[in-house]
Coordinates of C-alpha atoms and ligand atoms in Angstrom, one line a residue:
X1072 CA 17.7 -15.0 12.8
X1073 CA 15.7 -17.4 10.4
X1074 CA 15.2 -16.4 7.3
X1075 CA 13.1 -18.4 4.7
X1076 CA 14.0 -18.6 1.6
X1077 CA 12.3 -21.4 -0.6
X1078 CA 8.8 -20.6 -2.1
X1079 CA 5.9 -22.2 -0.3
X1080 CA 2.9 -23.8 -2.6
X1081 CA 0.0 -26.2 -1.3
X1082 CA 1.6 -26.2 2.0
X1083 CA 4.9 -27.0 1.1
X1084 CA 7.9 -25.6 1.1
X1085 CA 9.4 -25.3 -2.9
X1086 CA 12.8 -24.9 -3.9
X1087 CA 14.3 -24.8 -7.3
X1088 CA 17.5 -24.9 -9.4
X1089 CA 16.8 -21.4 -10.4
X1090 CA 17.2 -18.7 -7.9
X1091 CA 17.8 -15.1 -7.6
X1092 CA 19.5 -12.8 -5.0
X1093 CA 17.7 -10.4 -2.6
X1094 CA 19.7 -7.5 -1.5
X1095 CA 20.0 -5.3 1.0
X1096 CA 19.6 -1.6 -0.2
X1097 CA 21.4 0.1 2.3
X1098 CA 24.7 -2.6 1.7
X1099 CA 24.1 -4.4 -1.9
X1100 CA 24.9 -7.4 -0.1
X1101 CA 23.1 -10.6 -0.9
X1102 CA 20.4 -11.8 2.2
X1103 CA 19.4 -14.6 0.2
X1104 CA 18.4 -16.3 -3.1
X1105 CA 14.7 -17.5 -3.5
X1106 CA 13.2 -19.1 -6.1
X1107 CA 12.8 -17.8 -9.9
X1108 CA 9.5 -19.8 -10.5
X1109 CA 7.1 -19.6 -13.5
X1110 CA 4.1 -20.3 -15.1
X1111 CA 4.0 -23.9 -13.9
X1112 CA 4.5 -23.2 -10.4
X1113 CA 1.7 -20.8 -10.5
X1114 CA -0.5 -22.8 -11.9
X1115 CA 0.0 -25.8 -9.3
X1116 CA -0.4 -23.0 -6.9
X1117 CA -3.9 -21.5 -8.4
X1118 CA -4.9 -25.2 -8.8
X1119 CA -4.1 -25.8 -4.9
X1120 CA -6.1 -22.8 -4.0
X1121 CA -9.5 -24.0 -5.8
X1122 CA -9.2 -27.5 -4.2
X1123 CA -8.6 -25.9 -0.6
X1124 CA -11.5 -23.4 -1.4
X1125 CA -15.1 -25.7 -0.7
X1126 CA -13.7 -26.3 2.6
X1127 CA -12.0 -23.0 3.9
X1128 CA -15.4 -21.2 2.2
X1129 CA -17.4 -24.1 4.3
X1130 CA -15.8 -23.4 8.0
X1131 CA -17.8 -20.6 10.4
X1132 CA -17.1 -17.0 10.2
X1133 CA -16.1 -17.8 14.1
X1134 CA -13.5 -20.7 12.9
X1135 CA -11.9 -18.5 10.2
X1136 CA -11.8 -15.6 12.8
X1137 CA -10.0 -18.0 15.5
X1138 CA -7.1 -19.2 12.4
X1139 CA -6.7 -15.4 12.1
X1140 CA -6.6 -14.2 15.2
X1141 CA -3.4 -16.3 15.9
X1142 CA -2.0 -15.5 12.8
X1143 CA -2.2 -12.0 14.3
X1144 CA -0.7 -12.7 17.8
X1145 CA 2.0 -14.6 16.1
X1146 CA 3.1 -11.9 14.1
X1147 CA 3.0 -9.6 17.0
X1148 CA 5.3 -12.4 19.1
X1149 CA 7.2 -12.3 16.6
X1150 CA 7.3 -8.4 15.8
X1151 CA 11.3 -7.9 16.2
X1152 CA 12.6 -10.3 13.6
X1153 CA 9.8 -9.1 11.3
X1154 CA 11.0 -5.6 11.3
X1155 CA 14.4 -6.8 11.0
X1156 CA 13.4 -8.4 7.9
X1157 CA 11.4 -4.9 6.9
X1158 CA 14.7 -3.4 7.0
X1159 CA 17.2 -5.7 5.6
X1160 CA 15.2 -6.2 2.4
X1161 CA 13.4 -3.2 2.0
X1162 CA 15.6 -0.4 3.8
X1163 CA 13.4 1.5 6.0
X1164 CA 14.3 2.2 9.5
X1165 CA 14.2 -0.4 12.0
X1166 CA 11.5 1.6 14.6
X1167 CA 9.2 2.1 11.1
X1168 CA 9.7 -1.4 10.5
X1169 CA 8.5 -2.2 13.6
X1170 CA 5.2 -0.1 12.8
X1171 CA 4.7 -1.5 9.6
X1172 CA 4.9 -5.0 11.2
X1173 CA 2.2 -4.0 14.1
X1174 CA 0.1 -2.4 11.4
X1175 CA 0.3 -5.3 8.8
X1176 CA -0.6 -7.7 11.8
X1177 CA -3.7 -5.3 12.3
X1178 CA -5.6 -6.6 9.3
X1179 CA -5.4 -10.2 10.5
X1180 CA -7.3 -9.0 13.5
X1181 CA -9.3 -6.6 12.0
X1182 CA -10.7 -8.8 9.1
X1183 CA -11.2 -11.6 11.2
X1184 CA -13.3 -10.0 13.3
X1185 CA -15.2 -7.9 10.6
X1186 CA -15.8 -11.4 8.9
X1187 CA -18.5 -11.9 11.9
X1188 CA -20.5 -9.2 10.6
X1189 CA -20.4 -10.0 6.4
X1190 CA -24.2 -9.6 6.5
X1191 CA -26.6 -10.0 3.6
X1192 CA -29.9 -8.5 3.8
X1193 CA -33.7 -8.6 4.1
X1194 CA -35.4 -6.4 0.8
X1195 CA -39.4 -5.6 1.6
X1196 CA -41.0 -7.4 -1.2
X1197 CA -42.8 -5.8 -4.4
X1198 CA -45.1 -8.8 -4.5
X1199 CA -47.0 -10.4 -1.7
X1200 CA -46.1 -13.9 -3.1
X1201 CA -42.2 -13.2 -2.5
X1202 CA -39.4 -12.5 -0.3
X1203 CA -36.2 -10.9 -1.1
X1204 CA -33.0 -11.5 0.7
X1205 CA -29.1 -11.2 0.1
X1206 CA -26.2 -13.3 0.8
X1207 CA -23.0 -12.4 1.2
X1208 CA -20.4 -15.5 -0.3
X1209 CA -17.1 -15.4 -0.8
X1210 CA -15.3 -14.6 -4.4
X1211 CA -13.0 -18.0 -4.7
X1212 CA -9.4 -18.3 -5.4
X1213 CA -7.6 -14.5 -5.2
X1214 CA -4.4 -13.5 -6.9
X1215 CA -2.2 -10.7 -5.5
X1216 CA 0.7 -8.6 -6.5
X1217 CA 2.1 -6.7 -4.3
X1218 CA 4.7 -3.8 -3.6
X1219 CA 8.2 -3.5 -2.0
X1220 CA 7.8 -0.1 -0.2
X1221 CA 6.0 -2.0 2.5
X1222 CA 6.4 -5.4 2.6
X1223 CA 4.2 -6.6 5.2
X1224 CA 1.3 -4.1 5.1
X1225 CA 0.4 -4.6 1.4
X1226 CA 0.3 -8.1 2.1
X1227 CA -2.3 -8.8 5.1
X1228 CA -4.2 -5.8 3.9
X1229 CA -5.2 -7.8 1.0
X1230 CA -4.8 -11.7 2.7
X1231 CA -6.4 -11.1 6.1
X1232 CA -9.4 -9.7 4.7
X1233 CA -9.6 -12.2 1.7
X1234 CA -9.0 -15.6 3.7
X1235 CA -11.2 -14.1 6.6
X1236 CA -14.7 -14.0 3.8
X1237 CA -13.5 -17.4 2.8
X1238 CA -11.4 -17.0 0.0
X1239 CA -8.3 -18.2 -0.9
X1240 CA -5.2 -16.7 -2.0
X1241 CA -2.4 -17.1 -4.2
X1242 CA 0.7 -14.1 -3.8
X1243 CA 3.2 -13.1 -6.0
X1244 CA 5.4 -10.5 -3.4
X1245 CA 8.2 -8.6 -5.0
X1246 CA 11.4 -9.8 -6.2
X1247 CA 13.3 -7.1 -3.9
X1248 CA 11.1 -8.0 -0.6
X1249 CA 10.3 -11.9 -0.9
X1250 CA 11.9 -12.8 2.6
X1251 CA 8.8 -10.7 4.7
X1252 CA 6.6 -12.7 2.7
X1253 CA 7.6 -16.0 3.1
X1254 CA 8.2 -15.3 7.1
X1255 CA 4.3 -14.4 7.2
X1256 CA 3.0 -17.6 5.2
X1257 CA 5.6 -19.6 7.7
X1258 CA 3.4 -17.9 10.5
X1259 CA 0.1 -18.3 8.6
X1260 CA 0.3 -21.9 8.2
X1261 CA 1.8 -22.2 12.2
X1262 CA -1.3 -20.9 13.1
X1263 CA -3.7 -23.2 11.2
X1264 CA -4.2 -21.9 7.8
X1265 CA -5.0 -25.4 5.7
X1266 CA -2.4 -26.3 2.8
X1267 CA -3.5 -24.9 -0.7
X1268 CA -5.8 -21.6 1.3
X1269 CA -2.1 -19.4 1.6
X1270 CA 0.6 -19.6 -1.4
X1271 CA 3.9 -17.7 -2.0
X1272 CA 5.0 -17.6 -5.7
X1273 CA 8.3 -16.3 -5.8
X1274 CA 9.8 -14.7 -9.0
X1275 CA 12.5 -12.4 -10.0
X1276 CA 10.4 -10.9 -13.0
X1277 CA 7.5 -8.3 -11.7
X1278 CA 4.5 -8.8 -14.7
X1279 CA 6.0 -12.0 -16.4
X1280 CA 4.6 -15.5 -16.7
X1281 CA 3.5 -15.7 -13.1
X1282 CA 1.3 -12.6 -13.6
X1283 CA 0.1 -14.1 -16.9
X1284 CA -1.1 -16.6 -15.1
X1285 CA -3.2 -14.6 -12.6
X1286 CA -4.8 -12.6 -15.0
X1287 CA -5.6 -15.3 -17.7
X1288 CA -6.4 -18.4 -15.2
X1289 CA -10.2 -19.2 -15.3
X1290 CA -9.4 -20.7 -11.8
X1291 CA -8.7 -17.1 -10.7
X1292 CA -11.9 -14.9 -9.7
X1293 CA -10.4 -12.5 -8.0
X1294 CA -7.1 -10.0 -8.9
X1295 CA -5.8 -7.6 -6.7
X1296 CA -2.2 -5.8 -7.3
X1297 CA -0.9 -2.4 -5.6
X1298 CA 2.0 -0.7 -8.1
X1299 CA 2.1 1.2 -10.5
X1300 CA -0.5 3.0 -12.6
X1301 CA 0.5 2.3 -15.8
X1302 CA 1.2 -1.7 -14.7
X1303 CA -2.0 -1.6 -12.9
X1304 CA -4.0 -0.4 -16.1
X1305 CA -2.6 -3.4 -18.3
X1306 CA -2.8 -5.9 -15.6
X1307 CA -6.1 -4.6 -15.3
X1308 CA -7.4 -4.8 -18.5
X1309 CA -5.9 -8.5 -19.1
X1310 CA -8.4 -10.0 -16.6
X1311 CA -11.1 -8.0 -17.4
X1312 CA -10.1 -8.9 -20.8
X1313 CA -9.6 -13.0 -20.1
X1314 CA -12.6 -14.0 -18.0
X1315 CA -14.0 -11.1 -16.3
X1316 CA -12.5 -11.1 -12.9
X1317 CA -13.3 -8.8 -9.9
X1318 CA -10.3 -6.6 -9.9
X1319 CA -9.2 -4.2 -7.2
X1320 CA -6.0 -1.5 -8.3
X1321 CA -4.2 0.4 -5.5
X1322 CA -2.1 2.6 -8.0
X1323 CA 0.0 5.6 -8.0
X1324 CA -0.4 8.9 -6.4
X1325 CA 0.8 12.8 -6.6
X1326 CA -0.7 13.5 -3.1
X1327 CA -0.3 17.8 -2.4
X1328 CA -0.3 18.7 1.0
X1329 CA -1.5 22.6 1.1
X1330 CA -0.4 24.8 3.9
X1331 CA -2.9 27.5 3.9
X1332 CA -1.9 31.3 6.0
X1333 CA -4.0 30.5 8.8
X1334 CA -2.3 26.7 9.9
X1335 CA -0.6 26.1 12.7
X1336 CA 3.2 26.1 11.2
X1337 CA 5.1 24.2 13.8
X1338 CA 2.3 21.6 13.4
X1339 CA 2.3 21.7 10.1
X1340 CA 6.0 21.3 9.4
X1341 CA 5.6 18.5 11.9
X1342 CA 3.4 17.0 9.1
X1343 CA 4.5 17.4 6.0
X1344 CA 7.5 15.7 7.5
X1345 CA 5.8 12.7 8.4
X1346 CA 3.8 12.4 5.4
X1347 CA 6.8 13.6 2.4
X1348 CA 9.6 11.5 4.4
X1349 CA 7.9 8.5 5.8
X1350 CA 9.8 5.5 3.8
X1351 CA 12.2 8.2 2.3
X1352 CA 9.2 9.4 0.4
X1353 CA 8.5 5.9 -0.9
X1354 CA 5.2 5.1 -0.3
X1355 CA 1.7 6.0 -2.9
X1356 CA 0.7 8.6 -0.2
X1357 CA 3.5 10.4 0.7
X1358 CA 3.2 14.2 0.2
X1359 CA 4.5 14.8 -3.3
X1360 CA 4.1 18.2 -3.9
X1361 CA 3.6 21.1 -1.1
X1362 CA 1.8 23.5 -1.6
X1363 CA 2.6 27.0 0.1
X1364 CA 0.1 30.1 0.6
X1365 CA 2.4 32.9 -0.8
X1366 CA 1.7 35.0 2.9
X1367 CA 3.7 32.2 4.8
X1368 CA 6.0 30.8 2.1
X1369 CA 9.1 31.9 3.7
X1370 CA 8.4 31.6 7.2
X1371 CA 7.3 28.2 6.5
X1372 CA 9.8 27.2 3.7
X1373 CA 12.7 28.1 6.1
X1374 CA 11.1 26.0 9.0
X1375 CA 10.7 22.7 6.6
X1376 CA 14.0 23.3 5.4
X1377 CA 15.8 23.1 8.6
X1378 CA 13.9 20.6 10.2
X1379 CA 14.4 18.3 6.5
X1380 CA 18.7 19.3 7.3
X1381 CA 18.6 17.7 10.9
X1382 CA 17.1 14.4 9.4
X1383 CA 19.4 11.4 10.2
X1384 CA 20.6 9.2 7.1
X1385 CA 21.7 6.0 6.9
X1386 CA 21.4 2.2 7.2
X1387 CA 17.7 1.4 8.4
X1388 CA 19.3 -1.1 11.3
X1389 CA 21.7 1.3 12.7
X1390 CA 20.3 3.3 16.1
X1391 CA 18.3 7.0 15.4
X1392 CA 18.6 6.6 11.7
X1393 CA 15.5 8.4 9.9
X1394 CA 16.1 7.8 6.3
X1395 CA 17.5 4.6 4.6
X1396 CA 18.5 4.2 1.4
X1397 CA 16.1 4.1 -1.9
X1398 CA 14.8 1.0 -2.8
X1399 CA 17.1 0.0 -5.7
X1400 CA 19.6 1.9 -8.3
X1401 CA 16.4 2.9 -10.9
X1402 CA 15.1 4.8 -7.9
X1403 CA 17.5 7.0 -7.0
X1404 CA 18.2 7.3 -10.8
X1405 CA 14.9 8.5 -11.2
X1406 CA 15.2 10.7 -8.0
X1407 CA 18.5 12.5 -9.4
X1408 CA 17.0 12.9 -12.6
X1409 CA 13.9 15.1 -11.4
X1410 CA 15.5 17.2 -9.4
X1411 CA 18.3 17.9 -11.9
X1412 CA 15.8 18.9 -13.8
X1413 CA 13.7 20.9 -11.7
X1414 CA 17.0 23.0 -10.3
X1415 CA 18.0 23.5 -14.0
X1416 CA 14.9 25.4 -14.9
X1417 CA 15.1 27.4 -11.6
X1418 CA 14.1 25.6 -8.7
X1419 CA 16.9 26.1 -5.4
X1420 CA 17.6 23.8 -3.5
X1421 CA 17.2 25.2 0.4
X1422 CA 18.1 21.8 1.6
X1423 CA 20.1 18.6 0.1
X1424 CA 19.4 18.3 -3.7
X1425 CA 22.1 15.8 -4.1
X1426 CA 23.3 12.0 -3.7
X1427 CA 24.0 11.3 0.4
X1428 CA 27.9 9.8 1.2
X1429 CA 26.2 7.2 3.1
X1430 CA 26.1 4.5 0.2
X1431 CA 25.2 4.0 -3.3
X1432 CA 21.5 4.3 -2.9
X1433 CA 21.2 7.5 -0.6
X1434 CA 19.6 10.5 -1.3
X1435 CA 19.9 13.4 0.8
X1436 CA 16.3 14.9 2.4
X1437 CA 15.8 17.5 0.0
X1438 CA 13.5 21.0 -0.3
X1439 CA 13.2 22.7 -3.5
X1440 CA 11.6 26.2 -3.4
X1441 CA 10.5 28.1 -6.8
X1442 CA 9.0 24.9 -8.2
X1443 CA 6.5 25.6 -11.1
X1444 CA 3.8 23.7 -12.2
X1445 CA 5.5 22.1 -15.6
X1446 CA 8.0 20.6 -13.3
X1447 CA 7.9 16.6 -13.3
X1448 CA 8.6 16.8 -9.3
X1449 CA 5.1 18.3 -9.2
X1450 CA 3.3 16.3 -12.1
X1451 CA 4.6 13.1 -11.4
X1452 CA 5.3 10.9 -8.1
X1453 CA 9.0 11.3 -7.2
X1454 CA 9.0 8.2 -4.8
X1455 CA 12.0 9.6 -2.8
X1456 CA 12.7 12.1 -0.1
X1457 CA 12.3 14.9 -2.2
X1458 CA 10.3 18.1 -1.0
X1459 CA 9.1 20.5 -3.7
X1460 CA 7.2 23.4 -2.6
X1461 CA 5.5 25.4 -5.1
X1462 CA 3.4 28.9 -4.0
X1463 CA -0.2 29.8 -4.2
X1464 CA -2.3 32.8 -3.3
X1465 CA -5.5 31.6 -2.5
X1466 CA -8.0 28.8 -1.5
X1467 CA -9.5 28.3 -5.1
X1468 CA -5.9 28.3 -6.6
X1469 CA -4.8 25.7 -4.4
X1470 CA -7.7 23.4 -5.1
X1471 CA -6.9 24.0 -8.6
X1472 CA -3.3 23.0 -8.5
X1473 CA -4.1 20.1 -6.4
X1474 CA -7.0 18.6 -8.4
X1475 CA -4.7 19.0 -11.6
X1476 CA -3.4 15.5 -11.7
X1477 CA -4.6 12.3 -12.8
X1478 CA -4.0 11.0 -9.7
X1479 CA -6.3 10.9 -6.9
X1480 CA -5.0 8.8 -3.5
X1481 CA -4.3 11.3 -0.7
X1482 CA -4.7 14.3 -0.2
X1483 CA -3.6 16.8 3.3
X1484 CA -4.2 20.1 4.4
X1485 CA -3.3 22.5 7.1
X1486 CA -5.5 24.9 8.4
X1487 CA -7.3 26.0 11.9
X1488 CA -10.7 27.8 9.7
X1489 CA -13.2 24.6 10.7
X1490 CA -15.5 25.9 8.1
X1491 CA -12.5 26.0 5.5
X1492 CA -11.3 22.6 6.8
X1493 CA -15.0 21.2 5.6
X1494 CA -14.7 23.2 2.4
X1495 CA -11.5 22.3 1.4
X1496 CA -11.6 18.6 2.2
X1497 CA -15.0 18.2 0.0
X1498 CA -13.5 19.9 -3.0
X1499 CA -10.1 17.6 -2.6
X1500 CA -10.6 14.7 -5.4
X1501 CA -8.8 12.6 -3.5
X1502 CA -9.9 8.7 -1.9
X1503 CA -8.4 10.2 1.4
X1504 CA -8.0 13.5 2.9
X1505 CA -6.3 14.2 6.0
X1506 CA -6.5 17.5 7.9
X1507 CA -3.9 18.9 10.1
X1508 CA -2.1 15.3 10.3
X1509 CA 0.7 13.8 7.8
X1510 CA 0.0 10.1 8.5
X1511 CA -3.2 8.3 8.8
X1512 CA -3.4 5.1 7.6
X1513 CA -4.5 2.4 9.8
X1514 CA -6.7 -1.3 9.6
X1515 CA -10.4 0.5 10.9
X1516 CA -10.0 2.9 7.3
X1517 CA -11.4 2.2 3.6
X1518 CA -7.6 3.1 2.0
X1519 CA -7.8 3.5 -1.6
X1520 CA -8.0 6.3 -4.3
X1521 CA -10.3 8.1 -7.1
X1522 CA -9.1 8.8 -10.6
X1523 CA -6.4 6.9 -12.1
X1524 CA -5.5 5.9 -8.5
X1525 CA -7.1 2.8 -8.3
X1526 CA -10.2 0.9 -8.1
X1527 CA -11.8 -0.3 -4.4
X1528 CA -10.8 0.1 -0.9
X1529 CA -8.6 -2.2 1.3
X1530 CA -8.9 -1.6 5.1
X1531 CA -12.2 -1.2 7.1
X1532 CA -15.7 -2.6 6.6
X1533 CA -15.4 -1.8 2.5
X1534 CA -11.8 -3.9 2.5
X1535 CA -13.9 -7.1 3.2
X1536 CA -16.5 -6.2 0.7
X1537 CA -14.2 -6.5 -2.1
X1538 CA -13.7 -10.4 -1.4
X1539 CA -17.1 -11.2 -1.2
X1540 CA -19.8 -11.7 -3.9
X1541 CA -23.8 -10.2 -3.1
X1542 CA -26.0 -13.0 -4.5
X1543 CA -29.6 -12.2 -4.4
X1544 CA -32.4 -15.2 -3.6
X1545 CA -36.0 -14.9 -4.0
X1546 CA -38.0 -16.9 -2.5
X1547 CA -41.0 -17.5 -4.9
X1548 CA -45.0 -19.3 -4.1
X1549 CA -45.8 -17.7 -0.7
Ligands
SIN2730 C1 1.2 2.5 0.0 O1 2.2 3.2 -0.1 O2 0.6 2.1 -0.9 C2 0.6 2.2 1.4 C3 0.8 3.3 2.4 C4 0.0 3.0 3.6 O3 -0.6 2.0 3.8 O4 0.0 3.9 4.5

């Protein structure tokens, strides 16, 4: 398989003396060393995307659609080593790879499509001796951070939609999933993306100089970054702070996923599987906390738990497996922690609650019953595949506990009351609800969250909307 491994700026391919190892989570075995590139690199990269900008900005809607519509059926030829890619750096396993790749090769079609219809509009006029009308033009010269739980996804959902209004784009991918990255630039500029519109900065620090740069640069119009809140919030700030910047935040979450007495159990089970376990529970909308209505907490706790036991562990590439290994030794650090915590002040574990014997980085599907509200498995996002279920007797309760958060990304509930289903969901505070379902995400949706969950959508008509500007003419001396 061919794996990339040098940076790529200005349509070329950048090496350098300093480089720093990718590993594979499931193993700890180096895949490759990549670049360690700074502040200089960055800049020649920025710099490279406002030269290439007049004249990607200047093609047809049409001609921008046609460079990403074979960006898209390039990915999709070349959907197997992708995924194998998914997995090796990032650890999920290989048949969710292969998902993420189709979905991540959904934007480029998607956006280039929806770039047809970026339409401005006609205002009626308040004076007889004007006309009104808005244009939709594209930002500039974008700068993206983006995340290892997916690292595909998180990159055409903000790339398709920002070269397909006529920007260009600078990335910074993670230091633990660079290879994904660079494969997709290698495919962008195959299928006709101009040198200087596309660059991969590759660095081993995640908010250092390279970040400086996109948040200080005048050069820079646009930041986008999906993390953390609390990185989020300073990157943020820095180029609001610096020169004003459009900046879009895809942050943190501490999704609940209610099971209310009169759901479907089987169904719902089904669920809060695929939403709590999806990525081993690493991704911003994966059901943190579930919440149980006390009439069906044991019928239902007993289901989950022995579905969660059957779950297959192991390395992403080997055949059946269903949860890989955490991202890195901080995660499952982090993952040991909380539930130590929450079984020492009474939570029990029905299922797992321990390290897995498959490697280093492994932690065993858990469910925790008897989990209270001060726990930090239900206040703050455990980012592993951790179930905590904590009980509730009624509709109004439930709301509470699962608008008490700062967080607001996704939200899910079960239920078969359509008039509860429509009461619930508009009570949620949530960017995204989804009923009776554990996974929805797709490239058709505005994904994105409310509180300190973010700022703008990605995905659907709104994702293109956040790489355009609305500049309003009036035509004066009728
Ligand atoms: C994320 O975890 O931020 C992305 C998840 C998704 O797109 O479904």
């Amino acid at each position: 398989m061919t794996i990339r491994s040098d940076a790529y700026i200005d349509g070329k391919w950048r090496s350098a003396a300093a480089r720093f190892d990718v590993l594979n989570p499931a193993t700890q075995e180096v895949i490759a060393r990549v670049p360690d590139l700074g502040a200089g690199e960055t800049e020649e990269a920025v710099a490279a995307a406002h030269r290439a900008w007049p004249a990607w900005a200047a093609k047809t809607a049409k001609e921008r659609a046609q460079v990403l519509r074979a960006w898209y059926d390039l990915m999709m030829a070349d959907i197997d080593r992708l995924a194998r890619l998914i997995t090796m750096e990032g650890g999920k396993p290989l048949a969710e790879a292969k998902g993420e790749a189709a979905y991540g090769a959904s934007f480029a079609e998607w956006f280039g499509e929806e770039a047809k219809r970026a339409y401005g509009r006609t205002i009626p006029t308040t004076t007889a001796s004007r006309r009104y009308v808005t244009l939709k033009q594209p930002i500039g010269v974008c700068a993206a951070v983006t995340p290892w739980n997916f690292p595909m996804a998180m990159i055409t959902r903000k790339a398709a939609p920002a070269l397909a209004a006529g920007c260009t784009m600078v990335l910074k991918p993670p230091s633990q999933t660079p290879l994904t990255a660079l494969a997709l630039v290698e495919l962008a500029e195959r299928a006709g993306v101009p040198a200087g519109v596309f660059s991969v900065v590759t660095t081993k620090s995640h908010t250092g100089a390279v970040g400086k740069v996109f948040c200080e640069s005048p050069l820079v119009r646009k930041f986008t970054f999906t993390g953390s809140t609390e990185i989020g919030k300073k990157l943020g700030a820095a180029c609001v702070g610096s020169t004003v910047k459009r900046v879009s935040l895809e942050l943190g979450g501490n999704a609940p996923l209610i099971v209310l007495a009169d759901a479907d159990l089987d169904k719902a089970v089904k669920g809060a599987i695929a939403s709590k376990f999806r990525n081993a529970g690493q991704t911003c909308v994966c059901a943190n906390r579930i919440l149980v209505e006390d009439a069906i907490y044991d019928e239902f706790s007993k289901k989950l738990a022995d579905a969660v036991s059957k779950l297959k562990v192991g390395d992403g590439q080997a055949e059946g497996v269903e949860i890989g290994p955490l991202i890195d030794k901080h995660a499952i650090e982090k993952v040991e922690a909380m539930v130590g915590e929450a079984l020492a002040s009474g939570a029990v574990a029905l299922t797992g609650g321990k390290k897995h014997a498959a490697g280093a980085q492994f932690y065993t599907p858990t469910v925790l019953a008897n989990v209270t509200r001060d726990m930090r498995v239900n206040t703050e996002e455990i980012f592993g595949p951790v179930a905590p279920l904590i009980r509730f007797k009624s509709e109004d309760e439930a709301i509470a506990i699962a608008n008490d958060t700062e967080y607001g990304l996704a939200g899910y509930f079960f239920s078969r009351d359509v008039n509860r289903c429509w009461r619930v969901a508009e009570k949620l505070e949530y960017g995204m609800v989804s009923i009776n379902e554990g996974v929805f995400s797709n490239e058709v949706i505005p994904f994105g969250g409310m509180k300190e969950s973010g700022l703008g959508r990605e995905g659907g008509v709104e994702g293109l909307e956040e790489y355009l500007e609305t500049k309003f003419m009036n035509f004066g001396g009728f």
